[in-house]
mmCIF file of C-alpha atoms in Angstrom:
data_model
loop_
_atom_site.group_PDB
_atom_site.id
_atom_site.type_symbol
_atom_site.label_atom_id
_atom_site.label_comp_id
_atom_site.label_asym_id
_atom_site.label_seq_id
_atom_site.Cartn_x
_atom_site.Cartn_y
_atom_site.Cartn_z
ATOM 1 C CA MET A 47 155.941 -7.178 79.134
ATOM 2 C CA ASP A 48 158.122 -9.261 76.332
ATOM 3 C CA GLY A 49 155.093 -11.077 75.312
ATOM 4 C CA ALA A 50 152.965 -11.896 78.361
ATOM 5 C CA GLN A 51 149.496 -11.050 79.211
ATOM 6 C CA ALA A 52 149.093 -7.058 80.301
ATOM 7 C CA PRO A 53 147.861 -7.138 83.630
ATOM 8 C CA ALA A 54 144.816 -6.041 84.358
ATOM 9 C CA PRO A 55 143.960 -2.948 83.981
ATOM 10 C CA HIS A 56 142.996 -2.005 88.231
ATOM 11 C CA LEU A 57 146.237 -3.772 88.767
ATOM 12 C CA ALA A 58 148.481 -1.077 85.562
ATOM 13 C CA SER A 59 150.772 -0.096 87.823
ATOM 14 C CA ARG A 60 152.116 -2.530 90.490
ATOM 15 C CA THR A 61 155.574 -1.927 90.172
ATOM 16 C CA GLU A 62 156.543 -4.509 92.629
ATOM 17 C CA LEU A 63 155.329 -7.340 90.482
ATOM 18 C CA GLU A 64 156.773 -5.941 87.287
ATOM 19 C CA GLU A 65 160.616 -5.337 89.344
ATOM 20 C CA PHE A 66 160.281 -8.843 90.886
ATOM 21 C CA PRO A 67 160.408 -11.579 87.432
ATOM 22 C CA LYS A 68 163.182 -8.732 85.740
ATOM 23 C CA SER A 69 165.393 -9.439 89.541
ATOM 24 C CA VAL A 70 164.876 -13.654 89.387
ATOM 25 C CA ALA A 71 164.621 -14.390 85.681
ATOM 26 C CA CYS A 72 167.460 -11.498 84.016
ATOM 27 C CA LYS A 73 170.064 -12.949 87.181
ATOM 28 C CA GLN A 74 169.314 -16.934 86.443
ATOM 29 C CA LEU A 75 169.182 -16.483 82.634
ATOM 30 C CA LEU A 76 172.655 -14.613 82.210
ATOM 31 C CA ARG A 77 174.318 -17.081 83.989
ATOM 32 C CA VAL A 78 172.359 -20.158 81.496
ATOM 33 C CA ILE A 79 172.304 -18.071 78.366
ATOM 34 C CA ALA A 80 175.336 -19.972 76.971
ATOM 35 C CA ASN A 81 174.598 -22.833 77.264
ATOM 36 C CA LEU A 82 171.093 -22.628 75.670
ATOM 37 C CA THR A 83 170.192 -24.990 72.907
ATOM 38 C CA PRO A 84 168.279 -24.509 70.044
ATOM 39 C CA ALA A 85 165.354 -25.772 71.450
ATOM 40 C CA CYS A 86 165.731 -24.012 74.907
ATOM 41 C CA ILE A 87 165.572 -20.491 73.008
ATOM 42 C CA GLU A 88 162.475 -22.291 70.911
ATOM 43 C CA LYS A 89 160.919 -21.745 73.972
ATOM 44 C CA PHE A 90 161.913 -18.493 75.130
ATOM 45 C CA HIS A 91 160.637 -16.497 72.503
ATOM 46 C CA LYS A 92 157.202 -18.308 72.513
ATOM 47 C CA PHE A 93 156.723 -17.691 76.301
ATOM 48 C CA GLY A 94 158.899 -14.782 76.923
ATOM 49 C CA ARG A 95 161.664 -14.104 79.400
ATOM 50 C CA ARG A 96 159.046 -13.839 82.292
ATOM 51 C CA ASP A 97 157.690 -17.566 82.182
ATOM 52 C CA ALA A 98 161.145 -18.595 80.880
ATOM 53 C CA LEU A 99 161.855 -20.431 84.482
ATOM 54 C CA GLN A 100 158.854 -21.733 84.835
ATOM 55 C CA TYR A 101 158.607 -23.040 82.109
ATOM 56 C CA GLY A 102 162.440 -25.065 83.055
ATOM 57 C CA ILE A 103 164.889 -23.334 80.388
ATOM 58 C CA SER A 104 167.301 -23.601 81.839
ATOM 59 C CA THR A 105 170.600 -26.701 81.439
ATOM 60 C CA ASP A 106 171.214 -25.846 84.986
ATOM 61 C CA ARG A 107 168.520 -28.523 85.871
ATOM 62 C CA SER A 108 168.146 -27.714 89.694
ATOM 63 C CA GLN A 109 168.313 -24.159 89.296
ATOM 64 C CA ALA A 110 164.724 -25.225 87.399
ATOM 65 C CA GLU A 111 163.846 -27.350 90.112
ATOM 66 C CA THR A 112 164.016 -25.237 92.791
ATOM 67 C CA MET A 113 161.868 -22.471 90.713
ATOM 68 C CA GLY A 114 159.680 -25.042 90.034
ATOM 69 C CA LYS A 115 159.184 -25.841 93.854
ATOM 70 C CA ALA A 116 159.078 -22.488 94.741
ATOM 71 C CA LYS A 117 156.097 -22.361 92.198
ATOM 72 C CA ASN A 118 154.580 -25.750 93.121
ATOM 73 C CA GLU A 119 154.702 -23.528 97.043
ATOM 74 C CA LEU A 120 153.128 -21.448 96.026
ATOM 75 C CA GLU A 121 149.925 -22.493 94.011
ATOM 76 C CA GLU A 122 149.641 -25.113 97.331
ATOM 77 C CA PHE A 123 149.455 -21.795 99.528
ATOM 78 C CA ILE A 124 146.889 -20.683 98.494
ATOM 79 C CA ALA A 125 145.134 -22.808 98.150
ATOM 80 C CA ASN A 126 145.584 -23.919 100.476
ATOM 81 C CA ILE A 127 144.190 -20.078 102.167
ATOM 82 C CA PRO A 128 141.219 -21.097 104.785
ATOM 83 C CA ASP A 129 138.114 -18.824 103.513
ATOM 84 C CA SER A 130 137.415 -18.310 106.588
ATOM 85 C CA LYS A 131 140.856 -15.655 106.394
ATOM 86 C CA LEU A 132 139.042 -14.912 102.872
ATOM 87 C CA THR A 133 136.243 -12.721 104.083
ATOM 88 C CA GLY A 134 134.984 -10.137 106.116
ATOM 89 C CA PHE A 135 138.857 -8.404 105.685
ATOM 90 C CA PRO A 136 140.554 -5.459 108.537
ATOM 91 C CA SER A 137 141.669 -2.380 107.295
ATOM 92 C CA VAL A 138 144.799 -2.183 109.334
ATOM 93 C CA GLU A 139 147.538 -3.417 108.157
ATOM 94 C CA THR A 140 147.587 -7.974 109.065
ATOM 95 C CA THR A 141 149.375 -10.340 108.369
ATOM 96 C CA VAL A 142 145.553 -12.171 107.348
ATOM 97 C CA TYR A 143 146.949 -15.922 107.699
ATOM 98 C CA LYS A 144 151.293 -17.192 107.443
ATOM 99 C CA THR A 145 152.883 -20.767 106.944
ATOM 100 C CA ARG A 146 156.762 -21.162 107.369
ATOM 101 C CA ASN A 147 157.714 -19.933 102.897
ATOM 102 C CA PHE A 148 154.695 -17.089 103.072
ATOM 103 C CA ARG A 149 152.119 -14.558 103.974
ATOM 104 C CA LEU A 150 148.776 -12.931 103.004
ATOM 105 C CA ASP A 151 148.918 -9.582 104.412
ATOM 106 C CA MET A 152 146.201 -6.685 103.814
ATOM 107 C CA GLN A 153 149.104 -3.933 103.067
ATOM 108 C CA THR A 154 145.889 -1.058 103.286
ATOM 109 C CA VAL A 155 142.837 0.210 101.807
ATOM 110 C CA THR A 156 142.892 2.165 98.396
ATOM 111 C CA THR A 157 142.362 5.572 98.430
ATOM 112 C CA LYS A 158 141.853 6.223 94.597
ATOM 113 C CA ASP A 159 138.469 4.745 93.915
ATOM 114 C CA PRO A 160 137.240 2.539 93.258
ATOM 115 C CA ARG A 161 138.461 1.335 97.304
ATOM 116 C CA CYS A 162 139.961 -1.827 97.397
ATOM 117 C CA TYR A 163 142.146 -4.076 100.105
ATOM 118 C CA ASN A 164 145.381 -4.505 99.461
ATOM 119 C CA LEU A 165 146.413 -7.489 100.056
ATOM 120 C CA HIS A 166 149.649 -9.290 98.966
ATOM 121 C CA VAL A 167 151.144 -12.627 98.987
ATOM 122 C CA GLN A 168 154.495 -12.665 100.220
ATOM 123 C CA ILE A 169 157.800 -13.768 100.932
ATOM 124 C CA ASN A 170 158.330 -15.457 104.875
ATOM 125 C CA ARG A 171 161.745 -14.002 105.920
ATOM 126 C CA GLY A 172 162.777 -17.511 107.796
ATOM 127 C CA THR A 173 161.375 -19.129 103.448
ATOM 128 C CA LEU A 174 162.636 -22.926 103.114
ATOM 129 C CA ILE A 175 162.796 -22.518 99.400
ATOM 130 C CA THR A 176 166.322 -21.424 99.117
ATOM 131 C CA SER A 177 165.742 -19.588 95.889
ATOM 132 C CA LEU A 178 163.626 -18.074 97.185
ATOM 133 C CA LYS A 179 164.917 -15.842 100.516
ATOM 134 C CA ARG A 180 167.030 -13.824 98.593
ATOM 135 C CA PHE A 181 164.039 -11.943 98.115
ATOM 136 C CA ALA A 182 162.282 -11.840 101.677
ATOM 137 C CA GLY A 183 159.048 -9.944 102.099
ATOM 138 C CA LYS A 184 158.868 -9.114 98.332
ATOM 139 C CA SER A 185 154.828 -9.857 97.385
ATOM 140 C CA LEU A 186 154.657 -12.603 94.908
ATOM 141 C CA SER A 187 150.553 -11.733 93.927
ATOM 142 C CA ILE A 188 148.309 -9.079 94.308
ATOM 143 C CA ALA A 189 145.031 -8.874 94.622
ATOM 144 C CA LEU A 190 142.918 -5.535 94.959
ATOM 145 C CA VAL A 191 139.453 -6.451 96.666
ATOM 146 C CA PRO A 192 136.195 -4.603 96.449
ATOM 147 C CA VAL A 193 135.301 -3.094 99.720
ATOM 148 C CA LYS A 194 131.302 -0.978 98.821
ATOM 149 C CA GLU A 195 130.839 -3.780 95.901
ATOM 150 C CA GLU A 196 128.788 -6.496 96.719
ATOM 151 C CA ALA A 197 131.527 -9.009 98.724
ATOM 152 C CA TRP A 198 134.058 -11.127 96.280
ATOM 153 C CA THR A 199 133.207 -15.153 98.090
ATOM 154 C CA PRO A 200 137.062 -16.684 98.930
ATOM 155 C CA ALA A 201 137.767 -18.993 95.410
ATOM 156 C CA GLU A 202 136.765 -15.079 93.682
ATOM 157 C CA VAL A 203 140.007 -13.331 95.791
ATOM 158 C CA ARG A 204 141.829 -17.408 95.220
ATOM 159 C CA ALA A 205 141.695 -17.215 91.933
ATOM 160 C CA GLU A 206 142.282 -13.382 91.815
ATOM 161 C CA LEU A 207 145.808 -14.352 93.093
ATOM 162 C CA GLU A 208 146.094 -16.996 91.484
ATOM 163 C CA LYS A 209 145.820 -15.105 88.424
ATOM 164 C CA ASN A 210 148.291 -12.300 88.781
ATOM 165 C CA ARG A 211 150.931 -14.927 90.928
ATOM 166 C CA ILE A 212 154.579 -13.777 89.685
ATOM 167 C CA ILE A 213 156.072 -17.234 89.384
#
């Protein structure tokens, strides 16, 4: 993952999270690569491809600001999920919580041991964030919350979603 921290062992096979950054970062970076300054190239090497847009490595100011808006909105969404929605998950696929831009979906209960609730923060089709509109339905964060172990607190679920977000 080009210098990025390796995913937690229990999340090593999450292909959605690996595909999304490549599609966003590569396409946007290819558009501006010819205009990168030496300082930007140094940042790119320091932070890696995955975090390049997050750290504003672009000469297109509005593009970097837009990705910053998406990141800020996602952070705010995760922080503002009500505690009551982060406990007692259903065993069926359902939307647990949603806003105009994002939703927290209970995808399924995993079949391998340890069984886990498979929670995804996804982009809504009607999102107002223009940089994310074409990625509607894609997951931006995943949390695998164990079913049979001691129940996680809302703060632990929130921390896992925050840790695993890709923008």
